[in-house]
Amino acid sequence: AQTVTQSQPEMSVQEAETVTLSCTYDTSESNYYLFWYKQPPSRQMILVIRQEAYKQQNATENRFSVNFQKAAKSFSLKISDSQLGDTAMYFCAFMKLRAHNDMRFGAGTRLTVKP
Amino acid sequence: GAGVSQSPRYKVAKRGQDVALRCDPISGHVSLFWYQQALGQGPEFLTYFQNEAQLDKSGLPSDRFFAERPEGSVSTLKIQRTQQEDSAVYLCASRKTQGEQFFGPGTRLTVL
């Protein structure tokens, strides 16, 4: 079974600063997807960034980038130039490449961006 | 609309009542998922549909939970004889075939 661990229940960062959210996972699969989702208070889960495990290059999306360490089974999210609108719960998620079904989520990290 | 929609957004039920939660996926999305999100936790998988076929229901916590998608579009999650431990946000997600799932806003169920 796959497990996803987010060891930081809460984090805070000053506006315009950089913050890194941690995620580790456990799997015996060699090919899979990893995701970071953002869930603001409105509850709508929004995809922030995704990474295919077979790609060595770390994914980036504007101010968001990941540090994917496959051997260490680590998938951290870096948010640069933090904005007040980044305040939300952030969930790391794992999905098998060949599976059609479920996505496994971590427990989440509550990020607060302070003005 | 362009996104996944769910109704109602909030539901309060007395213990023992039956409830029905609706999900309208993005048009053309083959796959549909239901998740249960307890307070302060990440979503947990309940069930999965490919078109009208329910291919995986391994996450449903008991036989009081039932989901259907009869025409391969709208889906309904039904909970019979609700219990307090059923209180949670129920999320629906859809996707084309692979990759990213698009989530709806969820239904917050409170069982008194």
PDB file of C-alpha atoms in Angstrom:
ATOM      1  CA  ALA A   1       0.000   0.000   0.000  1.00  0.00           C
ATOM      2  CA  GLN A   2       1.086   3.541  -0.677  1.00  0.00           C
ATOM      3  CA  THR A   3       1.399   6.045   2.149  1.00  0.00           C
ATOM      4  CA  VAL A   4       2.027   9.763   1.965  1.00  0.00           C
ATOM      5  CA  THR A   5       3.453  11.662   4.928  1.00  0.00           C
ATOM      6  CA  GLN A   6       3.456  15.396   5.464  1.00  0.00           C
ATOM      7  CA  SER A   7       5.326  16.059   8.662  1.00  0.00           C
ATOM      8  CA  GLN A   8       4.520  19.769   8.977  1.00  0.00           C
ATOM      9  CA  PRO A   9       0.939  20.316  10.155  1.00  0.00           C
ATOM     10  CA  GLU A  10       1.335  24.093  10.031  1.00  0.00           C
ATOM     11  CA  MET A  11       3.765  26.575   8.566  1.00  0.00           C
ATOM     12  CA  SER A  12       3.909  30.306   8.158  1.00  0.00           C
ATOM     13  CA  VAL A  13       5.910  32.618   5.946  1.00  0.00           C
ATOM     14  CA  GLN A  14       6.220  36.331   5.428  1.00  0.00           C
ATOM     15  CA  GLU A  15       4.861  37.781   2.247  1.00  0.00           C
ATOM     16  CA  ALA A  16       7.478  37.764  -0.542  1.00  0.00           C
ATOM     17  CA  GLU A  17       9.597  35.169   1.231  1.00  0.00           C
ATOM     18  CA  THR A  18      10.222  31.565   0.198  1.00  0.00           C
ATOM     19  CA  VAL A  19       8.819  28.508   1.966  1.00  0.00           C
ATOM     20  CA  THR A  20       9.300  24.777   1.446  1.00  0.00           C
ATOM     21  CA  LEU A  21       6.684  22.176   2.312  1.00  0.00           C
ATOM     22  CA  SER A  22       7.841  18.597   2.871  1.00  0.00           C
ATOM     23  CA  CYS A  23       6.358  15.345   1.658  1.00  0.00           C
ATOM     24  CA  THR A  24       7.609  11.790   1.767  1.00  0.00           C
ATOM     25  CA  TYR A  25       5.927   8.698   0.420  1.00  0.00           C
ATOM     26  CA  ASP A  26       6.313   4.976   0.490  1.00  0.00           C
ATOM     27  CA  THR A  27       5.796   2.761  -2.526  1.00  0.00           C
ATOM     28  CA  SER A  28       7.214  -0.240  -4.319  1.00  0.00           C
ATOM     29  CA  GLU A  29       6.154   1.138  -7.692  1.00  0.00           C
ATOM     30  CA  SER A  30       8.758   2.487 -10.072  1.00  0.00           C
ATOM     31  CA  ASN A  31       6.459   4.654 -12.151  1.00  0.00           C
ATOM     32  CA  TYR A  32       3.900   6.969 -10.620  1.00  0.00           C
ATOM     33  CA  TYR A  33       2.618  10.529 -10.426  1.00  0.00           C
ATOM     34  CA  LEU A  34       3.071  12.952  -7.580  1.00  0.00           C
ATOM     35  CA  PHE A  35       0.951  16.026  -7.057  1.00  0.00           C
ATOM     36  CA  TRP A  36       0.631  19.058  -4.863  1.00  0.00           C
ATOM     37  CA  TYR A  37      -2.904  20.338  -4.394  1.00  0.00           C
ATOM     38  CA  LYS A  38      -3.965  23.573  -2.746  1.00  0.00           C
ATOM     39  CA  GLN A  39      -7.211  23.771  -0.768  1.00  0.00           C
ATOM     40  CA  PRO A  40      -8.206  27.297   0.271  1.00  0.00           C
ATOM     41  CA  PRO A  41     -10.976  27.868   2.823  1.00  0.00           C
ATOM     42  CA  SER A  42     -13.522  27.663   0.015  1.00  0.00           C
ATOM     43  CA  ARG A  43     -12.613  23.914  -0.076  1.00  0.00           C
ATOM     44  CA  GLN A  44     -12.006  23.711  -3.830  1.00  0.00           C
ATOM     45  CA  MET A  45      -8.966  21.525  -4.395  1.00  0.00           C
ATOM     46  CA  ILE A  46      -6.745  23.094  -7.017  1.00  0.00           C
ATOM     47  CA  LEU A  47      -3.805  21.391  -8.674  1.00  0.00           C
ATOM     48  CA  VAL A  48      -0.596  23.311  -8.055  1.00  0.00           C
ATOM     49  CA  ILE A  49       1.984  21.107  -9.713  1.00  0.00           C
ATOM     50  CA  ARG A  50       2.524  17.536 -10.858  1.00  0.00           C
ATOM     51  CA  GLN A  51       5.576  15.355 -11.384  1.00  0.00           C
ATOM     52  CA  GLU A  52       5.936  12.117 -13.296  1.00  0.00           C
ATOM     53  CA  ALA A  53       8.365   9.837 -11.482  1.00  0.00           C
ATOM     54  CA  TYR A  54      10.083   8.773 -14.700  1.00  0.00           C
ATOM     55  CA  LYS A  55      11.079  12.363 -15.420  1.00  0.00           C
ATOM     56  CA  GLN A  56      14.294  13.396 -13.727  1.00  0.00           C
ATOM     57  CA  GLN A  57      13.737  17.102 -14.216  1.00  0.00           C
ATOM     58  CA  ASN A  58      11.940  18.815 -11.382  1.00  0.00           C
ATOM     59  CA  ALA A  59       8.613  20.354 -12.347  1.00  0.00           C
ATOM     60  CA  THR A  60       8.099  24.103 -12.102  1.00  0.00           C
ATOM     61  CA  GLU A  61       5.004  26.275 -12.452  1.00  0.00           C
ATOM     62  CA  ASN A  62       5.735  29.971 -12.119  1.00  0.00           C
ATOM     63  CA  ARG A  63       6.464  30.572  -8.401  1.00  0.00           C
ATOM     64  CA  PHE A  64       6.015  26.891  -7.543  1.00  0.00           C
ATOM     65  CA  SER A  65       8.686  24.261  -7.950  1.00  0.00           C
ATOM     66  CA  VAL A  66       9.383  20.836  -6.565  1.00  0.00           C
ATOM     67  CA  ASN A  67      12.443  19.010  -5.350  1.00  0.00           C
ATOM     68  CA  PHE A  68      11.824  15.410  -6.345  1.00  0.00           C
ATOM     69  CA  GLN A  69      14.252  12.912  -4.858  1.00  0.00           C
ATOM     70  CA  LYS A  70      13.136   9.524  -6.142  1.00  0.00           C
ATOM     71  CA  ALA A  71      15.635   7.414  -4.224  1.00  0.00           C
ATOM     72  CA  ALA A  72      14.741   9.151  -0.995  1.00  0.00           C
ATOM     73  CA  LYS A  73      11.019   9.118  -1.873  1.00  0.00           C
ATOM     74  CA  SER A  74      10.801  12.795  -1.152  1.00  0.00           C
ATOM     75  CA  PHE A  75       8.720  15.403  -2.955  1.00  0.00           C
ATOM     76  CA  SER A  76       8.927  18.884  -1.467  1.00  0.00           C
ATOM     77  CA  LEU A  77       7.165  21.999  -2.727  1.00  0.00           C
ATOM     78  CA  LYS A  78       8.913  25.350  -2.833  1.00  0.00           C
ATOM     79  CA  ILE A  79       6.847  28.510  -3.045  1.00  0.00           C
ATOM     80  CA  SER A  80       8.843  31.580  -4.009  1.00  0.00           C
ATOM     81  CA  ASP A  81       7.745  35.179  -3.515  1.00  0.00           C
ATOM     82  CA  SER A  82       4.859  34.053  -1.274  1.00  0.00           C
ATOM     83  CA  GLN A  83       1.604  35.928  -1.701  1.00  0.00           C
ATOM     84  CA  LEU A  84      -1.316  36.358   0.672  1.00  0.00           C
ATOM     85  CA  GLY A  85      -3.430  34.313  -1.714  1.00  0.00           C
ATOM     86  CA  ASP A  86      -1.155  31.332  -1.151  1.00  0.00           C
ATOM     87  CA  THR A  87      -2.672  30.903   2.311  1.00  0.00           C
ATOM     88  CA  ALA A  88      -4.348  27.480   2.220  1.00  0.00           C
ATOM     89  CA  MET A  89      -4.024  23.819   3.071  1.00  0.00           C
ATOM     90  CA  TYR A  90      -1.541  22.044   0.834  1.00  0.00           C
ATOM     91  CA  PHE A  91      -1.840  18.342   0.152  1.00  0.00           C
ATOM     92  CA  CYS A  92       0.759  16.069  -1.338  1.00  0.00           C
ATOM     93  CA  ALA A  93      -0.700  13.178  -3.321  1.00  0.00           C
ATOM     94  CA  PHE A  94       0.525   9.981  -4.951  1.00  0.00           C
ATOM     95  CA  MET A  95      -0.993   8.016  -7.812  1.00  0.00           C
ATOM     96  CA  LYS A  96       0.246   4.869  -9.530  1.00  0.00           C
ATOM     97  CA  LEU A  97       0.953   5.360 -13.193  1.00  0.00           C
ATOM     98  CA  ARG A  98      -0.925   2.318 -14.331  1.00  0.00           C
ATOM     99  CA  ALA A  99      -3.786   2.581 -11.905  1.00  0.00           C
ATOM    100  CA  HIS A 100      -7.088   4.006 -12.955  1.00  0.00           C
ATOM    101  CA  ASN A 101      -8.289   4.603  -9.524  1.00  0.00           C
ATOM    102  CA  ASP A 102      -7.463   6.264  -6.313  1.00  0.00           C
ATOM    103  CA  MET A 103      -5.107   9.008  -5.367  1.00  0.00           C
ATOM    104  CA  ARG A 104      -3.483   8.831  -1.934  1.00  0.00           C
ATOM    105  CA  PHE A 105      -3.223  12.079  -0.023  1.00  0.00           C
ATOM    106  CA  GLY A 106      -1.126  13.205   2.904  1.00  0.00           C
ATOM    107  CA  ALA A 107      -2.707  14.814   5.945  1.00  0.00           C
ATOM    108  CA  GLY A 108      -1.888  18.285   4.672  1.00  0.00           C
ATOM    109  CA  THR A 109       0.100  21.343   5.732  1.00  0.00           C
ATOM    110  CA  ARG A 110      -1.690  24.538   6.664  1.00  0.00           C
ATOM    111  CA  LEU A 111       0.286  27.429   5.222  1.00  0.00           C
ATOM    112  CA  THR A 112      -0.285  30.985   6.388  1.00  0.00           C
ATOM    113  CA  VAL A 113       1.280  33.873   4.511  1.00  0.00           C
ATOM    114  CA  LYS A 114       1.664  36.890   6.772  1.00  0.00           C
ATOM    115  CA  PRO A 115       1.672  40.458   5.509  1.00  0.00           C
TER     116      PRO A 115
ATOM    117  CA  GLY B   1     -20.209  25.441 -16.019  1.00  0.00           C
ATOM    118  CA  ALA B   2     -16.683  24.439 -16.793  1.00  0.00           C
ATOM    119  CA  GLY B   3     -15.867  22.787 -13.477  1.00  0.00           C
ATOM    120  CA  VAL B   4     -17.090  19.981 -11.293  1.00  0.00           C
ATOM    121  CA  SER B   5     -20.152  20.968  -9.305  1.00  0.00           C
ATOM    122  CA  GLN B   6     -21.613  19.384  -6.217  1.00  0.00           C
ATOM    123  CA  SER B   7     -24.879  19.844  -4.392  1.00  0.00           C
ATOM    124  CA  PRO B   8     -25.852  20.582  -1.789  1.00  0.00           C
ATOM    125  CA  ARG B   9     -22.840  22.481  -0.450  1.00  0.00           C
ATOM    126  CA  TYR B  10     -24.005  21.869   3.105  1.00  0.00           C
ATOM    127  CA  LYS B  11     -26.225  19.172   4.523  1.00  0.00           C
ATOM    128  CA  VAL B  12     -27.355  18.674   8.094  1.00  0.00           C
ATOM    129  CA  ALA B  13     -28.960  15.356   8.887  1.00  0.00           C
ATOM    130  CA  LYS B  14     -30.300  13.779  12.010  1.00  0.00           C
ATOM    131  CA  ARG B  15     -28.730  10.490  12.945  1.00  0.00           C
ATOM    132  CA  GLY B  16     -30.538   7.703  11.163  1.00  0.00           C
ATOM    133  CA  GLN B  17     -31.640   9.771   8.181  1.00  0.00           C
ATOM    134  CA  ASP B  18     -30.704   8.920   4.628  1.00  0.00           C
ATOM    135  CA  VAL B  19     -28.848  11.504   2.523  1.00  0.00           C
ATOM    136  CA  ALA B  20     -28.022  11.840  -1.163  1.00  0.00           C
ATOM    137  CA  LEU B  21     -25.119  13.890  -2.453  1.00  0.00           C
ATOM    138  CA  ARG B  22     -24.876  14.868  -6.089  1.00  0.00           C
ATOM    139  CA  CYS B  23     -21.880  15.363  -8.351  1.00  0.00           C
ATOM    140  CA  ASP B  24     -21.886  16.865 -11.837  1.00  0.00           C
ATOM    141  CA  PRO B  25     -18.517  16.119 -13.443  1.00  0.00           C
ATOM    142  CA  ILE B  26     -16.881  18.048 -16.226  1.00  0.00           C
ATOM    143  CA  SER B  27     -18.560  17.201 -19.505  1.00  0.00           C
ATOM    144  CA  GLY B  28     -16.769  14.417 -21.333  1.00  0.00           C
ATOM    145  CA  HIS B  29     -14.818  13.221 -18.326  1.00  0.00           C
ATOM    146  CA  VAL B  30     -14.852   9.456 -18.258  1.00  0.00           C
ATOM    147  CA  SER B  31     -13.610   8.904 -14.742  1.00  0.00           C
ATOM    148  CA  LEU B  32     -15.332  10.000 -11.550  1.00  0.00           C
ATOM    149  CA  PHE B  33     -14.146   9.658  -7.969  1.00  0.00           C
ATOM    150  CA  TRP B  34     -15.665  10.171  -4.550  1.00  0.00           C
ATOM    151  CA  TYR B  35     -13.538  11.047  -1.525  1.00  0.00           C
ATOM    152  CA  GLN B  36     -14.301  11.565   2.141  1.00  0.00           C
ATOM    153  CA  GLN B  37     -12.372  14.292   3.943  1.00  0.00           C
ATOM    154  CA  ALA B  38     -12.573  14.323   7.724  1.00  0.00           C
ATOM    155  CA  LEU B  39     -11.818  17.548   9.565  1.00  0.00           C
ATOM    156  CA  GLY B  40      -8.110  18.322   9.469  1.00  0.00           C
ATOM    157  CA  GLN B  41      -7.294  15.361   7.244  1.00  0.00           C
ATOM    158  CA  GLY B  42      -6.545  14.702   3.622  1.00  0.00           C
ATOM    159  CA  PRO B  43      -9.183  13.224   1.328  1.00  0.00           C
ATOM    160  CA  GLU B  44      -9.620   9.470   1.445  1.00  0.00           C
ATOM    161  CA  PHE B  45     -10.762   7.459  -1.533  1.00  0.00           C
ATOM    162  CA  LEU B  46     -14.252   6.016  -1.463  1.00  0.00           C
ATOM    163  CA  THR B  47     -15.134   4.805  -4.948  1.00  0.00           C
ATOM    164  CA  TYR B  48     -14.364   5.154  -8.646  1.00  0.00           C
ATOM    165  CA  PHE B  49     -16.431   5.034 -11.832  1.00  0.00           C
ATOM    166  CA  GLN B  50     -15.393   4.685 -15.419  1.00  0.00           C
ATOM    167  CA  ASN B  51     -18.395   5.864 -17.369  1.00  0.00           C
ATOM    168  CA  GLU B  52     -21.337   4.105 -15.701  1.00  0.00           C
ATOM    169  CA  ALA B  53     -19.300   1.202 -14.365  1.00  0.00           C
ATOM    170  CA  GLN B  54     -18.256   1.269 -10.736  1.00  0.00           C
ATOM    171  CA  LEU B  55     -14.823  -0.303 -11.005  1.00  0.00           C
ATOM    172  CA  ASP B  56     -13.645   0.169  -7.457  1.00  0.00           C
ATOM    173  CA  LYS B  57     -15.661   0.602  -4.288  1.00  0.00           C
ATOM    174  CA  SER B  58     -13.033  -0.621  -1.890  1.00  0.00           C
ATOM    175  CA  GLY B  59     -12.981   2.640   0.057  1.00  0.00           C
ATOM    176  CA  LEU B  60     -16.647   2.692   1.012  1.00  0.00           C
ATOM    177  CA  PRO B  61     -16.602   2.388   4.816  1.00  0.00           C
ATOM    178  CA  SER B  62     -19.748   0.305   5.184  1.00  0.00           C
ATOM    179  CA  ASP B  63     -22.704  -1.097   3.306  1.00  0.00           C
ATOM    180  CA  ARG B  64     -24.623   2.032   4.293  1.00  0.00           C
ATOM    181  CA  PHE B  65     -22.693   3.846   1.580  1.00  0.00           C
ATOM    182  CA  PHE B  66     -23.826   3.440  -1.987  1.00  0.00           C
ATOM    183  CA  ALA B  67     -22.832   5.285  -5.162  1.00  0.00           C
ATOM    184  CA  GLU B  68     -24.202   5.245  -8.661  1.00  0.00           C
ATOM    185  CA  ARG B  69     -23.618   6.855 -12.031  1.00  0.00           C
ATOM    186  CA  PRO B  70     -26.346   5.327 -14.190  1.00  0.00           C
ATOM    187  CA  GLU B  71     -25.774   7.265 -17.402  1.00  0.00           C
ATOM    188  CA  GLY B  72     -22.053   7.805 -17.074  1.00  0.00           C
ATOM    189  CA  SER B  73     -22.403  11.468 -16.192  1.00  0.00           C
ATOM    190  CA  VAL B  74     -23.990  12.670 -12.946  1.00  0.00           C
ATOM    191  CA  SER B  75     -23.202  10.613  -9.873  1.00  0.00           C
ATOM    192  CA  THR B  76     -24.979  10.288  -6.549  1.00  0.00           C
ATOM    193  CA  LEU B  77     -23.450   9.166  -3.280  1.00  0.00           C
ATOM    194  CA  LYS B  78     -26.085   7.880  -0.909  1.00  0.00           C
ATOM    195  CA  ILE B  79     -25.590   7.280   2.781  1.00  0.00           C
ATOM    196  CA  GLN B  80     -28.267   5.341   4.582  1.00  0.00           C
ATOM    197  CA  ARG B  81     -29.006   5.564   8.299  1.00  0.00           C
ATOM    198  CA  THR B  82     -26.392   8.248   8.832  1.00  0.00           C
ATOM    199  CA  GLN B  83     -24.156   8.106  11.893  1.00  0.00           C
ATOM    200  CA  GLN B  84     -22.170  10.866  13.567  1.00  0.00           C
ATOM    201  CA  GLU B  85     -18.922   9.417  12.251  1.00  0.00           C
ATOM    202  CA  ASP B  86     -20.194  10.069   8.724  1.00  0.00           C
ATOM    203  CA  SER B  87     -19.777  13.809   9.321  1.00  0.00           C
ATOM    204  CA  ALA B  88     -17.167  14.987   6.828  1.00  0.00           C
ATOM    205  CA  VAL B  89     -16.700  16.816   3.566  1.00  0.00           C
ATOM    206  CA  TYR B  90     -17.472  14.632   0.578  1.00  0.00           C
ATOM    207  CA  LEU B  91     -15.458  15.535  -2.493  1.00  0.00           C
ATOM    208  CA  CYS B  92     -16.120  14.512  -6.049  1.00  0.00           C
ATOM    209  CA  ALA B  93     -13.468  14.603  -8.755  1.00  0.00           C
ATOM    210  CA  SER B  94     -13.427  13.810 -12.461  1.00  0.00           C
ATOM    211  CA  ARG B  95     -10.832  13.373 -15.163  1.00  0.00           C
ATOM    212  CA  LYS B  96     -10.650  12.408 -18.830  1.00  0.00           C
ATOM    213  CA  THR B  97      -8.744   9.132 -18.617  1.00  0.00           C
ATOM    214  CA  GLN B  98      -5.350   9.662 -16.979  1.00  0.00           C
ATOM    215  CA  GLY B  99      -3.544  12.227 -14.926  1.00  0.00           C
ATOM    216  CA  GLU B 100      -4.969  15.198 -13.137  1.00  0.00           C
ATOM    217  CA  GLN B 101      -8.238  14.956 -11.266  1.00  0.00           C
ATOM    218  CA  PHE B 102     -10.442  18.040 -11.123  1.00  0.00           C
ATOM    219  CA  PHE B 103     -12.248  18.475  -7.846  1.00  0.00           C
ATOM    220  CA  GLY B 104     -15.604  19.929  -6.972  1.00  0.00           C
ATOM    221  CA  PRO B 105     -16.180  22.235  -4.001  1.00  0.00           C
ATOM    222  CA  GLY B 106     -17.419  19.406  -1.803  1.00  0.00           C
ATOM    223  CA  THR B 107     -20.489  18.811   0.333  1.00  0.00           C
ATOM    224  CA  ARG B 108     -20.093  19.305   4.059  1.00  0.00           C
ATOM    225  CA  LEU B 109     -22.252  16.743   5.842  1.00  0.00           C
ATOM    226  CA  THR B 110     -23.019  17.210   9.517  1.00  0.00           C
ATOM    227  CA  VAL B 111     -24.850  14.436  11.305  1.00  0.00           C
ATOM    228  CA  LEU B 112     -26.432  15.463  14.590  1.00  0.00           C
TER     229      LEU B 112
END
